[in-house]
Coordinates of C-alpha atoms in Angstrom, one line a residue:
Chain A
M8 CA 15.4 332.7 68.1
K9 CA 12.4 335.0 68.7
S10 CA 14.3 336.3 71.6
K11 CA 16.9 337.7 69.3
I12 CA 14.5 340.1 67.8
H13 CA 13.0 340.9 71.2
S14 CA 16.4 341.7 72.6
A15 CA 17.0 344.0 69.6
H16 CA 13.7 345.7 70.5
S17 CA 14.7 346.1 74.1
S18 CA 17.9 347.8 73.0
R19 CA 15.8 350.2 71.1
K20 CA 17.3 353.1 72.9
Y21 CA 20.7 352.0 71.6
L22 CA 19.4 351.7 68.0
Q23 CA 17.8 355.1 68.1
R24 CA 21.1 356.5 69.4
R25 CA 22.9 354.7 66.6
Q26 CA 20.4 356.2 64.1
F27 CA 21.1 359.6 65.6
L28 CA 24.9 359.2 65.4
K29 CA 24.3 358.4 61.7
F30 CA 22.4 361.6 61.2
A31 CA 25.1 363.5 63.1
G32 CA 27.5 362.5 60.4
G33 CA 26.6 365.7 58.5
S34 CA 25.1 365.0 55.1
A35 CA 21.8 363.7 56.6
A36 CA 21.4 366.5 59.1
A37 CA 18.6 368.0 57.0
I38 CA 16.6 364.8 57.2
A39 CA 17.2 364.7 61.0
I40 CA 15.7 368.1 61.3
I41 CA 12.8 367.3 59.1
S42 CA 12.0 364.2 61.1
A43 CA 12.3 366.1 64.3
C44 CA 9.9 368.7 63.1
K45 CA 7.0 366.6 61.9
K46 CA 4.9 364.0 63.6
D47 CA 5.6 360.5 62.4
D48 CA 2.6 359.7 60.2
D49 CA 2.0 356.0 60.4
N50 CA 1.7 354.5 57.0
N51 CA 0.1 351.1 57.7
N52 CA -0.9 348.2 55.5
P53 CA -2.9 349.6 52.6
G54 CA -5.4 346.7 53.0
D55 CA -5.1 345.3 49.5
G56 CA -3.9 341.9 50.7
S57 CA -0.3 342.8 50.2
I58 CA 2.3 341.5 52.7
P59 CA 3.8 344.3 54.9
L60 CA 7.5 344.0 55.4
G61 CA 7.4 346.2 58.5
S62 CA 9.6 349.0 59.5
D63 CA 13.2 349.7 60.8
D64 CA 15.6 346.8 60.9
I65 CA 12.9 344.2 61.0
G66 CA 11.6 345.6 57.7
I67 CA 15.0 345.3 56.1
L68 CA 15.5 341.8 57.4
N69 CA 12.1 340.8 55.9
Y70 CA 13.1 342.5 52.7
A71 CA 16.2 340.3 52.6
Y72 CA 14.1 337.3 53.5
A73 CA 11.7 338.0 50.6
L74 CA 14.6 338.1 48.1
E75 CA 16.2 335.0 49.5
Q76 CA 12.8 333.2 49.2
L77 CA 12.7 334.2 45.6
E78 CA 16.3 333.0 44.9
A79 CA 15.9 329.7 46.9
A80 CA 12.6 328.9 45.1
F81 CA 14.3 329.6 41.7
Y82 CA 17.3 327.4 42.2
T83 CA 15.2 324.6 43.8
Q84 CA 13.3 324.4 40.6
V85 CA 16.5 324.7 38.5
V86 CA 18.0 321.7 40.2
A87 CA 14.8 319.7 40.2
S88 CA 14.4 320.1 36.4
L89 CA 18.0 320.5 35.0
Y90 CA 18.2 322.1 31.6
T91 CA 19.2 320.1 28.6
G92 CA 22.9 319.7 28.0
I93 CA 24.0 320.8 31.5
S94 CA 27.7 320.2 32.3
T95 CA 29.0 318.5 35.4
T96 CA 30.5 321.8 36.6
E97 CA 27.3 323.7 36.0
Q98 CA 25.2 321.2 37.9
A99 CA 27.6 321.2 40.8
Y100 CA 27.6 325.0 41.0
L101 CA 23.9 325.4 40.6
T102 CA 23.3 322.8 43.4
D103 CA 25.8 324.6 45.7
I104 CA 24.1 327.9 45.0
R105 CA 20.7 326.4 45.7
D106 CA 21.9 325.2 49.1
H107 CA 23.4 328.6 49.9
E108 CA 20.2 330.4 49.1
I109 CA 18.1 327.9 51.2
A110 CA 20.6 328.4 54.1
H111 CA 20.1 332.2 53.7
R112 CA 16.3 331.9 53.6
E113 CA 16.0 329.6 56.6
F114 CA 18.5 331.8 58.5
F115 CA 16.3 334.9 58.0
K116 CA 13.1 332.9 58.9
N117 CA 14.6 331.8 62.2
A118 CA 16.2 335.2 62.9
L119 CA 12.9 337.0 62.4
G120 CA 10.9 334.4 64.4
D121 CA 7.3 335.7 64.8
K122 CA 8.2 338.9 62.9
A123 CA 8.8 337.0 59.7
I124 CA 6.6 337.5 56.7
P125 CA 4.9 334.4 55.4
A126 CA 6.1 332.2 52.6
L127 CA 5.8 334.1 49.3
E128 CA 4.1 332.7 46.2
V129 CA 6.5 332.9 43.2
D130 CA 5.6 333.4 39.5
F131 CA 8.2 331.8 37.3
S132 CA 6.0 331.6 34.2
A133 CA 8.5 333.8 32.2
I134 CA 11.3 331.3 32.8
N135 CA 11.9 328.3 30.6
F136 CA 13.6 325.8 33.0
G137 CA 14.5 323.5 30.1
S138 CA 16.7 326.2 28.5
R139 CA 20.2 327.0 29.6
D140 CA 20.0 330.5 28.3
S141 CA 16.7 331.2 30.1
V142 CA 18.0 329.7 33.4
L143 CA 21.4 331.3 33.4
G144 CA 20.0 334.6 32.2
T145 CA 17.5 334.6 35.1
A146 CA 20.2 333.5 37.6
K147 CA 22.4 336.4 36.5
A148 CA 19.5 338.9 36.9
F149 CA 18.7 337.5 40.3
E150 CA 22.3 337.5 41.6
D151 CA 23.2 341.0 40.3
L152 CA 19.9 342.2 41.8
G153 CA 20.7 340.6 45.1
V154 CA 24.1 342.2 45.3
S155 CA 22.8 345.6 44.5
A156 CA 19.9 345.1 47.0
Y157 CA 22.2 344.2 49.9
N158 CA 24.6 347.0 48.9
G159 CA 21.7 349.5 48.9
A160 CA 20.2 348.2 52.1
G161 CA 23.4 348.5 54.2
Q162 CA 22.8 352.2 54.9
L163 CA 19.2 351.5 56.0
I164 CA 20.3 349.1 58.7
K165 CA 20.7 350.5 62.2
S166 CA 22.2 347.6 64.1
P167 CA 25.9 346.9 63.4
D168 CA 25.2 343.2 64.1
Y169 CA 22.6 343.0 61.3
L170 CA 24.9 345.1 59.0
L171 CA 27.6 342.5 59.5
L172 CA 25.2 339.7 58.7
A173 CA 24.1 341.4 55.5
G174 CA 27.8 341.8 54.7
K175 CA 28.5 338.1 55.3
I176 CA 25.7 337.2 52.8
V177 CA 26.3 339.9 50.1
S178 CA 29.8 338.7 49.3
V179 CA 28.5 335.2 48.7
E180 CA 25.8 336.6 46.4
A181 CA 28.6 338.5 44.6
R182 CA 30.6 335.2 44.2
H183 CA 27.4 333.6 42.7
A184 CA 26.9 336.6 40.4
A185 CA 30.5 336.4 39.1
T186 CA 30.2 332.6 38.6
I187 CA 26.9 332.7 36.7
R188 CA 28.2 335.5 34.5
D189 CA 31.4 333.5 33.8
L190 CA 29.2 330.5 32.9
I191 CA 27.3 332.6 30.4
S192 CA 30.5 334.3 29.0
N193 CA 33.9 333.8 30.6
G194 CA 35.4 337.0 31.7
T195 CA 32.2 338.9 32.4
F196 CA 32.3 338.4 36.2
A197 CA 32.7 342.1 36.8
D198 CA 32.2 343.8 33.5
N199 CA 31.2 347.4 32.9
T200 CA 27.5 346.6 32.8
V201 CA 27.7 346.3 36.6
I202 CA 31.0 348.0 37.7
D203 CA 31.4 351.7 37.1
T204 CA 34.6 353.7 36.2
N205 CA 35.4 354.0 40.0
G206 CA 35.5 350.3 40.2
L207 CA 32.3 350.3 42.3
D208 CA 29.4 347.7 42.1
K209 CA 25.8 348.9 42.0
S210 CA 23.5 349.6 44.9
M211 CA 19.8 349.8 44.6
S212 CA 17.0 351.0 46.9
P213 CA 14.3 348.6 48.0
P214 CA 11.7 350.2 45.7
Q215 CA 14.0 349.8 42.7
V216 CA 14.8 346.2 43.6
L217 CA 11.1 345.3 44.3
S218 CA 10.0 346.8 41.0
V219 CA 12.1 344.1 39.4
A220 CA 11.4 341.3 41.9
K221 CA 7.6 341.7 41.6
N222 CA 7.7 340.3 38.1
Y223 CA 8.6 336.9 39.7
L224 CA 6.1 337.1 42.6
K225 CA 2.4 336.3 42.8
S226 CA 2.4 337.7 46.3
K227 CA 2.3 341.4 46.6
I228 CA 4.8 343.1 48.9
D229 CA 4.1 346.3 50.9
A230 CA 7.5 348.0 51.4
S231 CA 5.9 351.4 52.4
R232 CA 7.2 351.4 55.9
L233 CA 10.8 350.5 55.2
P234 CA 13.4 353.1 56.2
T235 CA 14.6 355.4 53.4
N236 CA 17.8 356.6 54.8
Chain B
M14 CA 11.0 374.7 62.7
N15 CA 11.4 374.8 66.4
L16 CA 15.0 374.7 67.6
H17 CA 14.1 373.8 71.1
N18 CA 12.1 370.8 69.9
I19 CA 15.0 369.6 67.8
I20 CA 17.4 369.7 70.8
S21 CA 14.8 367.9 72.9
E22 CA 14.3 365.2 70.3
I23 CA 18.1 364.7 70.2
E24 CA 18.2 364.5 74.0
K25 CA 15.8 361.5 73.9
V26 CA 18.3 359.5 72.0
D27 CA 21.5 361.0 73.3
P28 CA 21.2 362.2 76.9
E29 CA 24.8 363.5 76.7
V30 CA 24.1 365.9 73.9
Y31 CA 24.5 368.9 76.2
E32 CA 27.8 367.8 77.4
R33 CA 28.9 367.5 73.8
L34 CA 27.5 371.0 73.0
D35 CA 28.6 372.6 76.3
S36 CA 25.2 373.5 77.5
R37 CA 21.6 373.6 76.3
R38 CA 21.6 377.4 76.5
K39 CA 24.8 377.7 74.7
A40 CA 23.7 375.3 72.0
I41 CA 20.5 377.2 71.4
R42 CA 22.4 380.5 71.3
Q43 CA 25.0 379.1 69.0
F44 CA 22.4 377.7 66.7
A45 CA 20.2 380.8 66.8
G46 CA 23.3 382.8 65.9
I47 CA 23.9 380.6 62.9
G48 CA 20.2 380.9 61.9
R49 CA 20.5 384.7 61.8
R50 CA 23.6 384.7 59.7
L51 CA 22.6 382.1 57.1
A52 CA 19.9 381.7 54.6
L53 CA 17.4 379.1 55.8
T54 CA 18.5 376.5 53.2
A55 CA 22.0 376.6 54.6
V56 CA 20.8 376.0 58.2
P57 CA 20.8 372.2 58.0
L58 CA 24.4 372.2 56.8
A59 CA 25.5 374.5 59.6
F60 CA 23.6 372.3 62.0
G61 CA 25.5 369.3 60.7
A62 CA 28.8 371.0 61.1
M63 CA 27.9 371.9 64.7
F64 CA 27.3 368.3 65.5
K65 CA 30.2 367.1 63.5
S66 CA 32.4 369.0 66.0
A67 CA 30.4 367.5 68.9
Y68 CA 30.7 364.0 67.5
G69 CA 34.1 364.6 65.8
Q70 CA 35.5 361.2 66.7
T71 CA 33.2 359.5 64.2
T72 CA 34.9 361.4 61.3
T73 CA 38.4 360.5 62.5
S74 CA 37.7 356.8 62.6
I75 CA 36.1 356.9 59.2
V76 CA 39.3 358.4 57.7
D77 CA 41.3 355.7 59.5
V78 CA 39.2 353.0 57.8
L79 CA 39.7 354.7 54.4
Q80 CA 43.5 354.9 54.9
Y81 CA 43.5 351.2 55.9
A82 CA 41.5 350.3 52.8
L83 CA 43.8 352.5 50.6
T84 CA 46.8 350.5 51.9
L85 CA 45.1 347.2 50.9
E86 CA 44.1 348.6 47.5
Y87 CA 47.7 349.7 46.9
L88 CA 48.8 346.2 47.7
E89 CA 46.4 344.7 45.2
S90 CA 46.9 347.3 42.4
E91 CA 50.7 347.1 42.5
F92 CA 50.5 343.3 42.6
Y93 CA 48.3 343.1 39.5
K94 CA 50.3 345.9 37.7
K95 CA 53.5 343.8 38.0
A96 CA 51.6 340.7 37.0
V97 CA 50.2 342.2 33.8
D98 CA 53.6 343.6 32.9
A99 CA 55.5 340.4 33.7
T100 CA 56.4 338.8 30.3
G101 CA 55.1 335.3 29.9
L102 CA 53.3 335.1 33.3
V103 CA 49.6 335.4 32.5
P104 CA 48.6 333.6 29.3
D105 CA 47.2 335.8 26.6
G106 CA 43.5 335.7 25.9
A107 CA 40.9 335.2 28.6
A108 CA 43.4 335.0 31.5
K109 CA 45.2 338.2 30.5
G110 CA 41.8 339.9 29.9
A111 CA 40.6 339.0 33.4
I112 CA 43.7 340.0 35.2
T113 CA 43.7 343.3 33.3
T114 CA 40.1 343.9 34.3
I115 CA 40.9 343.2 38.0
R116 CA 44.0 345.5 37.8
D117 CA 41.9 348.3 36.4
H118 CA 39.4 348.0 39.3
E119 CA 42.1 348.0 41.9
V120 CA 43.7 351.1 40.4
A121 CA 40.2 352.7 40.3
H122 CA 39.8 351.9 44.0
V123 CA 43.1 353.5 44.8
N124 CA 42.0 356.7 43.0
F125 CA 38.6 356.6 44.5
L126 CA 39.8 356.3 48.1
T127 CA 42.6 358.9 47.5
T128 CA 39.9 361.3 46.4
A129 CA 37.6 360.5 49.3
I130 CA 40.4 360.9 51.9
N131 CA 41.4 364.3 50.3
A132 CA 37.8 365.4 50.3
M133 CA 37.6 364.7 54.1
G134 CA 40.5 367.0 54.6
S135 CA 43.1 364.3 55.3
T136 CA 46.3 363.3 53.5
P137 CA 46.2 359.9 51.9
V138 CA 48.9 357.5 53.2
A139 CA 51.9 357.0 50.9
K140 CA 52.2 353.8 48.9
P141 CA 54.5 351.3 50.7
A142 CA 57.4 349.6 48.9
F143 CA 55.8 346.1 48.8
D144 CA 57.8 342.9 49.0
F145 CA 55.5 340.5 47.1
S146 CA 57.7 337.6 48.1
G147 CA 56.4 338.0 51.6
A148 CA 59.7 338.6 53.3
K149 CA 59.3 342.1 54.7
G150 CA 61.6 343.6 52.1
A151 CA 64.2 340.8 51.9
G152 CA 62.7 339.6 48.6
N153 CA 63.3 335.9 49.4
G154 CA 59.9 334.9 50.9
P155 CA 57.6 332.0 50.1
F156 CA 56.1 333.9 47.1
K157 CA 59.3 335.1 45.5
D158 CA 58.4 333.4 42.2
A159 CA 54.9 334.9 42.1
F160 CA 55.7 336.9 38.9
S161 CA 57.3 333.9 37.1
N162 CA 55.2 331.0 38.3
Y163 CA 51.6 331.4 37.1
G164 CA 50.2 328.9 39.7
L165 CA 51.8 330.8 42.5
F166 CA 50.7 334.1 41.1
L167 CA 47.1 332.8 41.1
A168 CA 47.5 331.5 44.7
V169 CA 48.6 334.9 46.0
A170 CA 45.9 336.6 44.0
Q171 CA 43.2 334.4 45.5
T172 CA 44.6 335.1 49.0
F173 CA 44.6 338.8 48.4
E174 CA 41.1 338.9 47.1
D175 CA 39.6 336.6 49.8
T176 CA 41.4 338.6 52.4
G177 CA 40.2 341.9 50.9
V178 CA 36.6 340.7 51.1
R179 CA 37.0 339.9 54.7
A180 CA 38.8 343.1 55.5
Y181 CA 36.1 345.4 54.0
K182 CA 33.4 343.2 55.7
G183 CA 35.2 343.7 59.1
Q184 CA 35.0 347.5 58.7
A185 CA 31.3 347.9 57.8
G186 CA 30.2 348.5 61.4
N187 CA 32.8 351.3 61.7
L188 CA 31.3 353.1 58.8
I189 CA 27.6 352.8 60.0
S190 CA 27.5 356.5 60.9
N191 CA 28.2 357.7 57.3
N192 CA 25.8 356.5 54.7
D193 CA 27.8 357.6 51.7
V194 CA 31.1 356.1 52.8
L195 CA 29.4 352.9 54.0
T196 CA 27.7 352.4 50.6
A197 CA 30.9 353.1 48.7
A198 CA 32.7 350.6 50.8
L199 CA 30.0 348.0 50.3
N200 CA 30.2 348.6 46.5
I201 CA 33.9 347.9 46.6
H202 CA 33.4 344.9 48.9
S203 CA 31.2 343.1 46.4
V204 CA 33.6 343.8 43.5
E205 CA 36.4 342.2 45.5
A206 CA 34.1 339.2 46.0
R207 CA 33.5 339.0 42.3
H208 CA 37.3 339.1 41.7
A209 CA 37.8 336.4 44.3
A210 CA 35.2 334.1 42.6
H211 CA 36.9 334.5 39.2
I212 CA 40.4 334.0 40.5
R213 CA 39.3 330.8 42.3
S214 CA 37.7 329.6 39.0
M215 CA 41.0 330.3 37.2
R216 CA 42.9 328.3 39.9
R217 CA 40.4 325.4 39.5
A218 CA 41.0 325.4 35.7
N219 CA 44.8 325.8 36.1
T220 CA 45.2 323.0 38.7
S221 CA 42.4 320.7 37.5
D222 CA 41.4 320.5 41.2
N223 CA 37.6 320.5 41.2
T224 CA 37.5 320.9 45.0
I225 CA 38.4 324.6 44.4
K226 CA 35.2 326.5 44.1
P227 CA 34.3 330.2 43.6
W228 CA 33.2 330.2 47.3
I229 CA 35.2 329.3 50.4
T230 CA 34.6 325.9 51.9
G231 CA 35.4 325.6 55.6
K232 CA 38.8 327.2 56.2
D233 CA 40.3 325.4 53.2
T234 CA 43.0 327.3 51.4
G235 CA 42.4 325.4 48.2
G236 CA 45.7 323.6 48.4
I237 CA 47.8 326.8 48.9
G238 CA 48.8 325.7 52.4
D239 CA 50.0 327.0 55.7
A240 CA 51.5 330.2 54.4
V241 CA 48.0 331.6 53.8
Q242 CA 46.0 329.8 56.5
A243 CA 45.5 332.9 58.5
S244 CA 43.4 334.3 55.6
Y245 CA 41.0 331.5 55.9
N246 CA 40.8 330.8 59.6
G247 CA 37.3 331.5 60.9
E248 CA 35.6 330.8 57.6
E249 CA 34.6 327.4 59.0
L250 CA 31.8 329.0 61.1
T251 CA 28.4 327.3 60.8
N252 CA 26.6 329.2 63.5
Q253 CA 25.3 332.6 62.6
A254 CA 23.9 334.9 65.3
G255 CA 23.1 331.9 67.5
I256 CA 21.4 330.0 64.6
E257 CA 22.9 326.7 63.5
I258 CA 23.0 326.5 59.6
V259 CA 23.8 322.8 59.1
N260 CA 20.5 321.1 58.4
I261 CA 18.6 324.2 59.5
N262 CA 14.9 323.6 59.9
G263 CA 15.3 320.0 58.6
K264 CA 16.6 321.2 55.2
S265 CA 19.6 319.2 53.9
I266 CA 22.4 321.8 54.3
S267 CA 25.8 320.2 54.6
Q268 CA 28.6 321.4 56.8
A269 CA 30.4 322.5 53.6
A270 CA 27.4 324.4 52.3
A271 CA 26.8 326.0 55.7
T272 CA 30.3 327.5 55.7
E273 CA 30.2 328.5 52.1
S274 CA 26.9 330.4 52.4
F275 CA 28.4 333.1 54.8
D276 CA 31.7 334.8 54.4
E277 CA 33.3 335.9 57.6
P278 CA 35.0 339.2 58.6
L279 CA 38.5 339.9 59.7
T280 CA 39.5 342.6 62.1
M281 CA 42.0 345.3 61.2
E282 CA 44.6 343.7 63.5
Q283 CA 44.1 340.3 61.8
V284 CA 44.5 341.7 58.3
L285 CA 47.6 343.8 59.2
M286 CA 49.2 340.6 60.6
I287 CA 48.4 338.9 57.2
V288 CA 49.8 341.6 55.1
D289 CA 52.8 342.4 57.4
P290 CA 55.2 340.1 55.4
F291 CA 54.4 342.1 52.2
L292 CA 55.3 345.4 53.9
P293 CA 58.9 346.7 54.3
A294 CA 60.3 346.0 57.8

């Protein structure tokens, strides 16, 4: 499994070429020129105990791994302490979703191998796990956030293989988001709070996503070396 | 800004850059000429255009993907338009509301893709005369009652949505060179997945079959059967990038959960085979 990432590194030339082809698309040409003109100033770990995600595709995979850790921990606790009055369908769905998020988390852990960030410490003190409203409200926030995070990360990924993997996961997150929304209020699976007038879902950058996710994390994440385009 | 440095940097990642640009000297001359004629702020754009012609194929294949997506969105939008207009098909209330929402999204996708294709200087493909019975225009295929039989309508809707999700997913790699188009396609892709989840829940309620879930289990059609099996084949995958998901790292992950947690792509060829019965012969 470690070898996967290593082979990705050994094909660095290919990835760089990919990145270049991306720049050559036109709109990003200005950025290509800027990066060609200035030295790459290395922005390393700020040394405040925060966990660096790393750079390039590894950084993006760690970013996804961090979000999947958060979701998996949440649903694990939801299923371990089911809220009052839960229906059979709700329990079945929340259990399925827990298993999906654990599968995602463990997949990233293995795919990253020795490049993986450590297990994150979560902070769920704002969530009342005995309350349906609190649990489903948080689930909705996490799922919509996850969808927009993967949608926004797609353009930051250089390897087509990793892009496809992110695509395989994001549609499952979107299925979760729709389902949770329908449990809260049937028919809100894709309402105009998430879908715009062009019929497009949201996408968010890593800093936007992490500014929300940090409210549920004790661990501090350093995303400063993630790609920005 | 040193032009020679830029070309040298590019050469490190693309050794054939000079073949694409004729020659180094010509490239520099071409670029220097551009630089003299244009204000500095416009130089990056001119530079982009120069490379767009050198790497022109990228642009073509992106338009091809958008035309393909437009065809699929025509299929969905026309299908839902007919369903909303069919008297007595979709029950009033929540069901009618949901199908109307989905119709509006599909119509918006058609408009969005049409605009995008026009903006790239190409002509959007024409809307085909669909045969929603699935008989290539003969009108007597397996889904001929889709606008009078609510259960059959939902079955076709589920298949279109799940196929749409797989179709967009299969094209992501072909859009990797264009951030804007890739992001827009991803933003459509997740909407199709939201639709799929809701339609599946509607089928679960309508059939009282609790094995139908918002996510795809194995390559199960959810009781629809052989006519749509091609839309689900491949979804049974449990190994991702060489990593087995069933019981991964000692966690209790069932075969079913392993297949549900990753949706699988379809190639353009696979999708065109699936939609072929709905297109005129």
